[in-house]
XYZ file of C-alpha atoms in Angstrom:
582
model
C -129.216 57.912 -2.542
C -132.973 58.302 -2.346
C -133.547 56.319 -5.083
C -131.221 53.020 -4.034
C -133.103 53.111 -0.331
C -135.654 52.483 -2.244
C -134.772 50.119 -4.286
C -136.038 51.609 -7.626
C -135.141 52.799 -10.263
C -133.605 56.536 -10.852
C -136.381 57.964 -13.546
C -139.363 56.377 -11.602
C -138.686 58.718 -8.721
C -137.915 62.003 -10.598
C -141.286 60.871 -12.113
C -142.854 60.791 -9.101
C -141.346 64.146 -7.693
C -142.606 65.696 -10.772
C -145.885 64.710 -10.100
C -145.505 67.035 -6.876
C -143.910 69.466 -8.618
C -140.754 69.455 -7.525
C -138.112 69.502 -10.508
C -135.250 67.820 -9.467
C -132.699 65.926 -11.332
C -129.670 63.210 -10.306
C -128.038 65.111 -7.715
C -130.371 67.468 -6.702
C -131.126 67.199 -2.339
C -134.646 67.314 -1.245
C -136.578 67.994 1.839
C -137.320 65.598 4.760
C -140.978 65.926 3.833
C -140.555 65.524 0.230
C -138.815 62.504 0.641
C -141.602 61.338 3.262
C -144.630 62.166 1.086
C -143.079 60.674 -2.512
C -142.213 57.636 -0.369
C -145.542 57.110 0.602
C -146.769 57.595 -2.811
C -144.696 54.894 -3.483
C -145.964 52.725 -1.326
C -142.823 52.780 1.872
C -142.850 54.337 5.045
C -140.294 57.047 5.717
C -139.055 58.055 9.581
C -135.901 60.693 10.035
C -132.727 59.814 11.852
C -132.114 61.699 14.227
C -128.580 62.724 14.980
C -126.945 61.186 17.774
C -124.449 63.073 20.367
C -120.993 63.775 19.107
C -117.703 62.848 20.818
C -116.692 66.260 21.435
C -120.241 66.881 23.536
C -120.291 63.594 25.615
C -118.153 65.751 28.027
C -120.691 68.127 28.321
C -123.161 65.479 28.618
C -121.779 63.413 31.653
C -121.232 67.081 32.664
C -125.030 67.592 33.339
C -126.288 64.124 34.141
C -123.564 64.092 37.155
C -124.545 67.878 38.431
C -128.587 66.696 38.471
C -127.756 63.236 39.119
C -125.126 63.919 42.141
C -127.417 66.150 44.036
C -128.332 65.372 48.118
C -132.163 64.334 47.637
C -132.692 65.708 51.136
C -132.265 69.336 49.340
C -134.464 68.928 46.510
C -137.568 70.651 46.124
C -140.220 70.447 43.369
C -139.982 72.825 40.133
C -142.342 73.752 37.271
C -142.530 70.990 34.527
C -140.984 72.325 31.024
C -143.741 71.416 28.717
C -142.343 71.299 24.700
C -145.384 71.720 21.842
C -144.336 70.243 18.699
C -146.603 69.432 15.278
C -147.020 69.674 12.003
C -146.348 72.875 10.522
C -150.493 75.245 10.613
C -151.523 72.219 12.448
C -151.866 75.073 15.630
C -148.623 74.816 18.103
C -148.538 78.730 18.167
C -152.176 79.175 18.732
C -152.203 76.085 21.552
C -149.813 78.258 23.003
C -151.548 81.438 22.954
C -154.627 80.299 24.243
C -152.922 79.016 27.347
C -151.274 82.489 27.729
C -154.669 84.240 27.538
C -156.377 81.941 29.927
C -153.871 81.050 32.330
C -151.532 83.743 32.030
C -149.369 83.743 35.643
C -150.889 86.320 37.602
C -149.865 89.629 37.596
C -150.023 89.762 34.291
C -152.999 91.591 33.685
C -151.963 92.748 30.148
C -150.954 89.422 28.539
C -147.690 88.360 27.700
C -145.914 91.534 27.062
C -142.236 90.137 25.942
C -141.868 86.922 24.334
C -137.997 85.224 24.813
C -138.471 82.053 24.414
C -140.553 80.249 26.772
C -143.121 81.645 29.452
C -145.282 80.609 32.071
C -148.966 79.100 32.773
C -150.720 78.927 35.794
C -152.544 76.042 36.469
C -154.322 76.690 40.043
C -151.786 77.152 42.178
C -148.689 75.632 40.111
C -146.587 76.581 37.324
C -145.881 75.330 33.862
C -142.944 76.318 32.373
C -143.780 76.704 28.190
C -140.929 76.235 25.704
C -141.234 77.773 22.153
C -139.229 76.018 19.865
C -138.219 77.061 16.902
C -138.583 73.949 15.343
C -138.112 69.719 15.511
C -134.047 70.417 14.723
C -133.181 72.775 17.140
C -135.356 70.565 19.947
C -132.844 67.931 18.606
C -129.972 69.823 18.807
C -130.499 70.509 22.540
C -131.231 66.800 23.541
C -127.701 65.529 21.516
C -125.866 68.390 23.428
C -126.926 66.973 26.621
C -130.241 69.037 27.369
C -133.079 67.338 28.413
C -134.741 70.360 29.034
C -138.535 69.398 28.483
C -140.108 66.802 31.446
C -143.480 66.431 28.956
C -144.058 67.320 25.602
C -147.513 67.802 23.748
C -147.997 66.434 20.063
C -150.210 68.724 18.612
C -152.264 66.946 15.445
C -154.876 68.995 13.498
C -158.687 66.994 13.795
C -159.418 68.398 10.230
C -156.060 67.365 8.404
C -154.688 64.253 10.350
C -151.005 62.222 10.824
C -148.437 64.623 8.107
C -144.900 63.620 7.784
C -143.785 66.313 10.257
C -146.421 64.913 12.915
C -144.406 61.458 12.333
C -140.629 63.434 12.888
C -142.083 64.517 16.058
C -143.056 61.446 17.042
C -139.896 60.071 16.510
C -137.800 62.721 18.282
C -140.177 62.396 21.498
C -139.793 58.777 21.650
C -136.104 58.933 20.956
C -135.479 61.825 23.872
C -137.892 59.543 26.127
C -140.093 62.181 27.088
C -143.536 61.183 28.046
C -146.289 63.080 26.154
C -150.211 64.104 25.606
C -151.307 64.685 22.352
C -153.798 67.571 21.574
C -156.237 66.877 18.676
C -156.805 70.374 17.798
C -159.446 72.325 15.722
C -162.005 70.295 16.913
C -164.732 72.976 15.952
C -163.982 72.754 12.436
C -166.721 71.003 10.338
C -164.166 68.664 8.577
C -162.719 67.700 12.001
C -162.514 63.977 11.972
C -161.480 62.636 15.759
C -161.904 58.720 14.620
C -159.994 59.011 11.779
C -156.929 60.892 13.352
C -157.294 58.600 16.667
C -156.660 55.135 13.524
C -154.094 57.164 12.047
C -152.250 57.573 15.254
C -152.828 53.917 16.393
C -150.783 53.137 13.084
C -148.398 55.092 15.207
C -148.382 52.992 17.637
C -150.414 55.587 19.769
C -153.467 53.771 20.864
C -155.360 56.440 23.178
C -156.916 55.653 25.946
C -160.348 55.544 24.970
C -159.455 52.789 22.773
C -158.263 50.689 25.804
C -154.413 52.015 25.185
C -152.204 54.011 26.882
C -151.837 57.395 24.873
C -154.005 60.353 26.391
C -155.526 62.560 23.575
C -157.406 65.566 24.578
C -159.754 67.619 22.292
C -158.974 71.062 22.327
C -159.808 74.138 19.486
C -157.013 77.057 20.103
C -159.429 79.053 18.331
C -162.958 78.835 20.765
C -160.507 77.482 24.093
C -162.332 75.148 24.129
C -160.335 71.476 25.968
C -157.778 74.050 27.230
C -157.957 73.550 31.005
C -158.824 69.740 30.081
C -155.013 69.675 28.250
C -153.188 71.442 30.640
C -154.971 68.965 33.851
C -153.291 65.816 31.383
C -150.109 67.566 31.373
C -149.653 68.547 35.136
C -151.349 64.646 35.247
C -148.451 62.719 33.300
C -145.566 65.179 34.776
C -146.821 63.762 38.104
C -146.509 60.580 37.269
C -142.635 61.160 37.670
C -142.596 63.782 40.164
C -139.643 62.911 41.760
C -137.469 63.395 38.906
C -139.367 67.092 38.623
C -137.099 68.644 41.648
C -134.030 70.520 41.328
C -131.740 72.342 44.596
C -132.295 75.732 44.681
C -129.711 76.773 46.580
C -126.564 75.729 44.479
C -125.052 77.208 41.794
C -127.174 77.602 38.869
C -126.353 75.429 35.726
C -129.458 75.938 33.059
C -129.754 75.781 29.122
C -129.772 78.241 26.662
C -132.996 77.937 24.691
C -132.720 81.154 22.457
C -129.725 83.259 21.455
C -129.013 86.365 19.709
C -127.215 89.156 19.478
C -129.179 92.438 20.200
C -127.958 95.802 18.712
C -129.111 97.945 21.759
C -128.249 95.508 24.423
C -125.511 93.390 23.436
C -124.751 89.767 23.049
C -129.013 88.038 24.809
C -129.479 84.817 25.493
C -132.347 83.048 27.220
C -131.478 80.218 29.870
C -133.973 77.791 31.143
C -132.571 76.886 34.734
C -132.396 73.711 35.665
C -130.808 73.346 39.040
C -129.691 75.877 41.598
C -130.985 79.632 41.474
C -129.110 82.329 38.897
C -128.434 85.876 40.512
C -127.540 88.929 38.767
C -123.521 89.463 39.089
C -122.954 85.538 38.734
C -119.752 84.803 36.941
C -120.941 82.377 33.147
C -119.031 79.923 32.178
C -119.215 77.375 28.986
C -117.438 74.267 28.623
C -115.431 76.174 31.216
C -114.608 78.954 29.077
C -115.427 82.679 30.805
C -118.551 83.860 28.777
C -119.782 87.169 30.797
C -121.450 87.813 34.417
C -124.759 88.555 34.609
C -125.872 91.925 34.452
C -129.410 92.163 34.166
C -132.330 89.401 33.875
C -135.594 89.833 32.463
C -138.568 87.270 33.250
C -141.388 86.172 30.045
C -142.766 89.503 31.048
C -140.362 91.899 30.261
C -140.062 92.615 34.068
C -136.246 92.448 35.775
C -135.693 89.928 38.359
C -132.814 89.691 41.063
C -132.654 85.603 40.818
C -134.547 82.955 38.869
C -135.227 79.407 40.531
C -134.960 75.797 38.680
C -137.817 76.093 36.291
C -137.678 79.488 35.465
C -136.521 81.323 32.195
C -134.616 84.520 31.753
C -133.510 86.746 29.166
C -129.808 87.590 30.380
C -127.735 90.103 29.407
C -124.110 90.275 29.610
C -122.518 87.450 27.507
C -119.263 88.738 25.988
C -120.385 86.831 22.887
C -123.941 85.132 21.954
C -123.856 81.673 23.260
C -125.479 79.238 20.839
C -128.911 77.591 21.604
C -128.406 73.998 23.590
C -125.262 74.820 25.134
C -124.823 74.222 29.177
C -124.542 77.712 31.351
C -122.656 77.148 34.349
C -122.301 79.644 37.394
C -118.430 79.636 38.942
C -117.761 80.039 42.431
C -114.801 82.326 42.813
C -112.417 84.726 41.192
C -109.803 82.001 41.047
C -111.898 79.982 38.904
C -112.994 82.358 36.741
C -109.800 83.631 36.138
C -108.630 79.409 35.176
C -111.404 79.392 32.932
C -110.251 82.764 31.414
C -106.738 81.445 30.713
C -108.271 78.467 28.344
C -106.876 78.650 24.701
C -108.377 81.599 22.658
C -109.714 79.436 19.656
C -112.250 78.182 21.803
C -113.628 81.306 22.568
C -112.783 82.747 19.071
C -115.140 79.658 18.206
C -118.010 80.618 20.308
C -119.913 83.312 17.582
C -123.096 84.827 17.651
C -126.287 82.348 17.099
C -129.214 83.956 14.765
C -132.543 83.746 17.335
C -134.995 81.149 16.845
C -138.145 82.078 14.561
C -141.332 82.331 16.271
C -144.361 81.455 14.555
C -146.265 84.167 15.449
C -144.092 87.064 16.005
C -140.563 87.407 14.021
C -140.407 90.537 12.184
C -138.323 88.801 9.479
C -137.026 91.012 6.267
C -138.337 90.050 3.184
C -138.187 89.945 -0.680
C -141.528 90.697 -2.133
C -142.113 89.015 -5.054
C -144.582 88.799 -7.200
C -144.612 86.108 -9.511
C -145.794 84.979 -13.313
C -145.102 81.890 -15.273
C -146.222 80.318 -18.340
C -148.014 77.380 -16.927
C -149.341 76.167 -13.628
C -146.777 73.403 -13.386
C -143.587 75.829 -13.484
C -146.217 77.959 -10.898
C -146.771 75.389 -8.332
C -143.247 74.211 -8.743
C -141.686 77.396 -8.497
C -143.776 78.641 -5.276
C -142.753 75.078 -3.712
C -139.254 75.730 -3.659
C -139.658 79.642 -2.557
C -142.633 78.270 0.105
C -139.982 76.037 1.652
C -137.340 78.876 2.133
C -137.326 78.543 6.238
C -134.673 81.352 8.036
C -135.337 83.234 11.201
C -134.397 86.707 10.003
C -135.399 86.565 6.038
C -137.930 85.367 4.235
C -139.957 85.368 0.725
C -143.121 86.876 0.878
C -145.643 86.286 -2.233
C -147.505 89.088 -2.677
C -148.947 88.657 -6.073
C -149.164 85.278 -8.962
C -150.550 84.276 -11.914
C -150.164 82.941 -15.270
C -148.878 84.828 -18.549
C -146.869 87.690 -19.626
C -146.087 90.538 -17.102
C -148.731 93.247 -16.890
C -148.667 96.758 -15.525
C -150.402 95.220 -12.710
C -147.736 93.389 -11.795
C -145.665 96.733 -12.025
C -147.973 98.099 -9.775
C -147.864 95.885 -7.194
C -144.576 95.294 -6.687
C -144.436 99.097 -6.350
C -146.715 99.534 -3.922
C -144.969 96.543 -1.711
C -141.999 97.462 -2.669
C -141.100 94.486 -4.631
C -139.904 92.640 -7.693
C -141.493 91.232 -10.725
C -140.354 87.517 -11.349
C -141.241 86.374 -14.679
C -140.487 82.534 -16.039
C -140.543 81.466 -19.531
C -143.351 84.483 -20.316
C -142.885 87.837 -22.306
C -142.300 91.393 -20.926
C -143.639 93.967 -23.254
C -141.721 97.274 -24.056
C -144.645 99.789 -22.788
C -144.373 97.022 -19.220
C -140.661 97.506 -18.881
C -141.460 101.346 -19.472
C -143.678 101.674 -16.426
C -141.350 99.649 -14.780
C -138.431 102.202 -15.068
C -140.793 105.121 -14.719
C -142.159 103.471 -11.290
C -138.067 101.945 -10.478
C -139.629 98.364 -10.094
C -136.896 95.639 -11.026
C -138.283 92.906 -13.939
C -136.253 89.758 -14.391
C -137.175 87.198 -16.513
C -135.550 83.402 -16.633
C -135.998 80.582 -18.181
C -134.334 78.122 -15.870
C -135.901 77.786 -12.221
C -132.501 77.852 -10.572
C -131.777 80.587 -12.032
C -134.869 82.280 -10.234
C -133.861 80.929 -6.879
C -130.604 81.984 -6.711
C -131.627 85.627 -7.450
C -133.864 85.192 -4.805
C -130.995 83.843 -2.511
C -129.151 86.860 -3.593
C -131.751 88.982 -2.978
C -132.155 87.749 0.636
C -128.320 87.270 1.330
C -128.618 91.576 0.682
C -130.657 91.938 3.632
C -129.440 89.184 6.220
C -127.928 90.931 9.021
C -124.730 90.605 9.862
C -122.926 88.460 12.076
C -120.636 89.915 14.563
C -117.912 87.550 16.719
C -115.467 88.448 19.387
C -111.603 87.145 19.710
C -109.521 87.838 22.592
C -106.335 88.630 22.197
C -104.339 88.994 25.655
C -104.125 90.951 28.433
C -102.046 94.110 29.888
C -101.662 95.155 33.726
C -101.459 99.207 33.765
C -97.740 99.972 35.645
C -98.071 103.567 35.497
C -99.831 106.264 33.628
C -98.070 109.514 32.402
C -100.712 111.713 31.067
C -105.005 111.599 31.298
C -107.277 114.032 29.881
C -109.002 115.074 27.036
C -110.380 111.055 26.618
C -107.048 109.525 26.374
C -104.510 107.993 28.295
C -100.707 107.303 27.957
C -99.252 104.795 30.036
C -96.963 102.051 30.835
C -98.029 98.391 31.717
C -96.616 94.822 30.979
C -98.328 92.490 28.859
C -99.257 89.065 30.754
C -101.204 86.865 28.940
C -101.483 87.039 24.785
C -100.804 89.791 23.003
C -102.144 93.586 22.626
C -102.368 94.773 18.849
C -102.639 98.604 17.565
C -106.203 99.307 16.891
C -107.863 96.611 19.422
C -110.690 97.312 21.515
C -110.178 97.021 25.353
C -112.175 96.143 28.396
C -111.084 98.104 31.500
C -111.356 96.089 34.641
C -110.486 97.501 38.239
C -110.392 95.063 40.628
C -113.280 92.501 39.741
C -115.459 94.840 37.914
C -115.787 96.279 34.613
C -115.644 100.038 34.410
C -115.113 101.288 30.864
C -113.766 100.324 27.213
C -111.269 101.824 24.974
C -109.127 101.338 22.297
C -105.452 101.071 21.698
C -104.687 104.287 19.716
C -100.808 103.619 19.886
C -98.126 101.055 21.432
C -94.183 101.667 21.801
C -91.433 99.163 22.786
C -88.319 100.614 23.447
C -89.390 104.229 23.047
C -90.071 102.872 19.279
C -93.867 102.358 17.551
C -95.303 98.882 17.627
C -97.718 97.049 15.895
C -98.011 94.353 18.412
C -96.660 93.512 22.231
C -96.427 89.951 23.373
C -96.814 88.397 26.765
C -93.748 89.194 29.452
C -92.921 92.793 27.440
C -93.505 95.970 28.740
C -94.490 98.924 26.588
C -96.109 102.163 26.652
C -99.629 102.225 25.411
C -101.808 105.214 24.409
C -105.260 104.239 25.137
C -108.853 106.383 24.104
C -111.389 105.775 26.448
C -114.010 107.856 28.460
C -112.215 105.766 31.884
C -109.339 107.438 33.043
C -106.956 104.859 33.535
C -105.272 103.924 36.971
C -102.160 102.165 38.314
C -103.181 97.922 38.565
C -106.082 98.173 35.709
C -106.183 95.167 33.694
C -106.832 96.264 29.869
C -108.451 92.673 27.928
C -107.654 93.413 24.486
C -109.761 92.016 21.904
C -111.167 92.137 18.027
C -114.912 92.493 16.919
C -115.715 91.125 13.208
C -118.508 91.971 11.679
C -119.299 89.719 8.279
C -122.447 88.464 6.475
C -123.384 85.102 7.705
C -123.618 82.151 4.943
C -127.225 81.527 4.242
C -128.670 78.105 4.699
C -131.923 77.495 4.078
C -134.318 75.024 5.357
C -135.736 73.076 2.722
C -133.862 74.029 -0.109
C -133.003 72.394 -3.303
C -130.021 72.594 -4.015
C -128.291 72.681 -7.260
C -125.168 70.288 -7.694
């Protein structure tokens, strides 16, 4: 397909891609920025299409534009601007960003950022900048197509020493196509190779003429390293966001609808997300619903600083805890009023909500303590070398990675043996030798040695390597619900009793949530169930039965048991960037 768009011929482009080292044959897929980079070698310009909103979203979409859009202006009150940083990959985002946080950290803060979820805040004087850390151009995407607009400016960060790169043009595009007005930060300006002129033409190509040059794009100088143009970037910022300050104001006083911006599920505290607020103010104890399914009540929030908070304001993001499952990133948190509704939304049909599984969290550039496979690597020439570390290079995944700890060229030494020890690690060798005293040392020292002689055969023990150490991925089904009648016996952390089943169905084995009135006071599980003084594996709704229940919460007459199952598998593992073998 790459080859017909551009109108050549089949072997001229696996030519070309071999020139860049990338071995790929008729129905291989390659990156966005492969494609970009051999398409300017040949002579075309290459932009990404982005994704457009799918039908099953629009809902949610017209959901969000009426809340914001529908509000009484009289009520509305200015918020921080959500300011989005995106770049070229080591052109500085993550270093932008902590330079800000160390020189306009919000006060109180004496000792820094202390918990990162997400986003965080700047002061600027005496206003507030709301920061969002994205984990990347597709996941930005993926919250404008689900109806999340949640960033009012954005700053294009472009290195002063290394210029325009294909993923500086994909930003472009997705900024223009969301609409969101922008600055653009020419960083590293204290390098010796930094070049302003030359990026400034380069962006003009763009279509971003700056200022300076009698257009309309403002470019600021800034180097994340010295801070120096910091306070100059962040003035240009606050500067465009006022240009449309009356679009900057949300209500604070209705209920909160917001966007999750980072979601995972936490082994200590449960099923986290973080939600950016965007209108109305979120209080611990609020009921959360999704597409109008019941997702959890807020139990406790946490502010950028680690610190809990009682309510957060449009503007503001929190870490919140009690989601029954992990929402995923882009979707539209909604606070419900009353009981009543809650209990509607409850009643939806249980695939949705069997649908709605844990999301991995975001990567951070800076921070993500990912697992890895250390590798260290030997080939016979510095073609298979460079190929071979480009495909392992472009393995992107927010909880593994590849790590190259050692390379060269030739046979496997007891260096290498060494090395990988010492990690630990493995020793990867392609079309090279392994001599009998090295595989020797490698048993003595219980360091793994694989040779291959096809590449994809390297990267798919690498891919099961990593697949070995991706955590697992844990989702949440509801199966029905049981109103306690009467209860026979209590002690010794059981219960037997008699209830009715009134929604779904209650299965042998399934865990339960205990609510009393409108608040959750224990779990359990269902130890036994008999209908007709008979054993059960399963009681639908309208039957009664007698259920034998373990649980630390005694059970009382009018408890509501919401039976459910937990699965715990390994998640599939898509990589970023891969080649993948047809």
């Amino acid at each position: 397909a790459f080859a017909t768009r551009l109108g050549l011929p089949l072997t001229r482009v696996i030519q070309e891609l071999m020139k860049s080292g990338i071995l790929a044959t008729l129905n291989d897929r390659i990156d966005y920025e492969t494609a970009a980079i051999v398409a300017e070698d040949l002579g075309f310009r290459a932009s990404p299409e982005v994704a457009g909103v799918k039908p099953e979203e629009e809902a949610m979409l017209d959901r969000v534009r009426a809340v914001l859009d529908a509000e009484d202006k009289t009520k509305l009150v200015p918020r921080p601007p959500v300011v989005v940083v995106m770049g070229h990959v080591d052109h500085g985002k993550t270093k932008i960003l902590d330079a800000i946080r160390k020189t306009n950290v919000v006060a109180g803060e004496a000792g820094g950022i202390t918990q990162h979820i997400g986003a965080d805040q700047a002061k600027k004087g005496s206003r507030s900048v709301t920061f969002i850390d994205t984990p990347g151009h597709e996941a930005f995407t993926i919250m404008r197509s689900r109806g999340a607009k949640v960033a009012d400016v954005a700053i294009l960060v472009v290195a002063a020493d290394d210029g325009v790169q294909p993923q500086t043009k994909e930003a472009v595009h997705i900024i223009q196509a969301a609409k969101i007005p922008f600055v653009v930060a020419l960083n590293k300006i204290d390098k010796p190779e930094a070049n302003l002129d030359r990026v400034k033409t380069q962006l003009s190509e763009l279509g971003l003429v700056p200022e300076d040059w009698s257009g309309t794009t403002i470019m600021v100088g800034v180097s994340a390293k010295t801070g120096t143009g910091i306070d100059a970037l962040l003035d240009m910022v606050l500067l465009v966001a006022d240009l449309d300050k009356e679009r900057i104001r949300a209500n604070p006083d209705r209920l909160a609808i917001g966007t999750v911006i980072e979601s995972h599920l936490d082994k200590g505290e449960g099923p986290v997300a973080t939600v950016l607020v965007q209108a109305g103010t979120l209080h611990a104890t609020d009921i959360l619903g999704i597409r109008g399914i019941f997702y959890g009540r807020v139990r406790t929030m946490k502010d950028w600083t680690g610190a809990v908070v009682a309510g957060a304001s449009p503007g503001m993001p929190v870490k919140v805890l009690g989601f029954k499952v992990a929402p995923a990133v882009g979707d539209i948190v909604e606070v419900s009023a009353s009981s009543k509704e809650l209990e509607v939304k409850k009643m939806k049909p249980r695939v949705v909500a069997a649908e709605a599984t844990v999301s991995p969290p975001p990567p951070r550039e800076e921070e993500v303590a990912k697992k890895t496979v250390n590798v260290v690597l030997r080939t016979d020439m510095l073609g298979s070398l460079e190929a071979i570390l480009g495909m392992l290079e472009k393995v992107e995944h927010p909880d593994v990675g590849v790590k190259i700890i050692g390379k060269g060229l030739g046979n496997v030494t007891d260096a290498d043996v060494l090395q990988a020890e010492a990690a630990p690690g493995i020793v990867l060798g392609f079309n090279v030798a392994i001599l009998p005293q090295v595989l020797e040392l490698a048993r003595e020292k219980n360091v793994e040695v694989k040779r291959f002689d096809v590449i994809y055969d390297l990267f798919d023990e690498v891919r099961r390597r990593l697949e070995a150490i991706l955590p697992k991925e844990t989702s949440i089904t509801e199966l029905g619900k049981l109103e306690i009648l009467a209860v026979f016996r209590s002690g010794g952390g059981t219960t037997i009793a008699g209830g009715r089943v009134f929604d779904g169905k209650l299965t042998g084995g399934a865990k339960l949530r205990i609510a009393r009135s409108s608040e959750y006071v224990g779990e359990g599980t269902v130890l036994e169930l008999q209908s007709a003084k008979q054993p059960v594996r399963e009681v639908r709704a309208g039957q009664e039965c007698g259920i034998k229940v373990q649980s630390k919460t005694p059970l009382e007459v009018g408890d509501r048991l919401e039976a459910y199952v937990e699965e715990t598998r390994v998640r599939p593992l898509v990589l970023a960037g891969e080649v993948k073998r047809r």
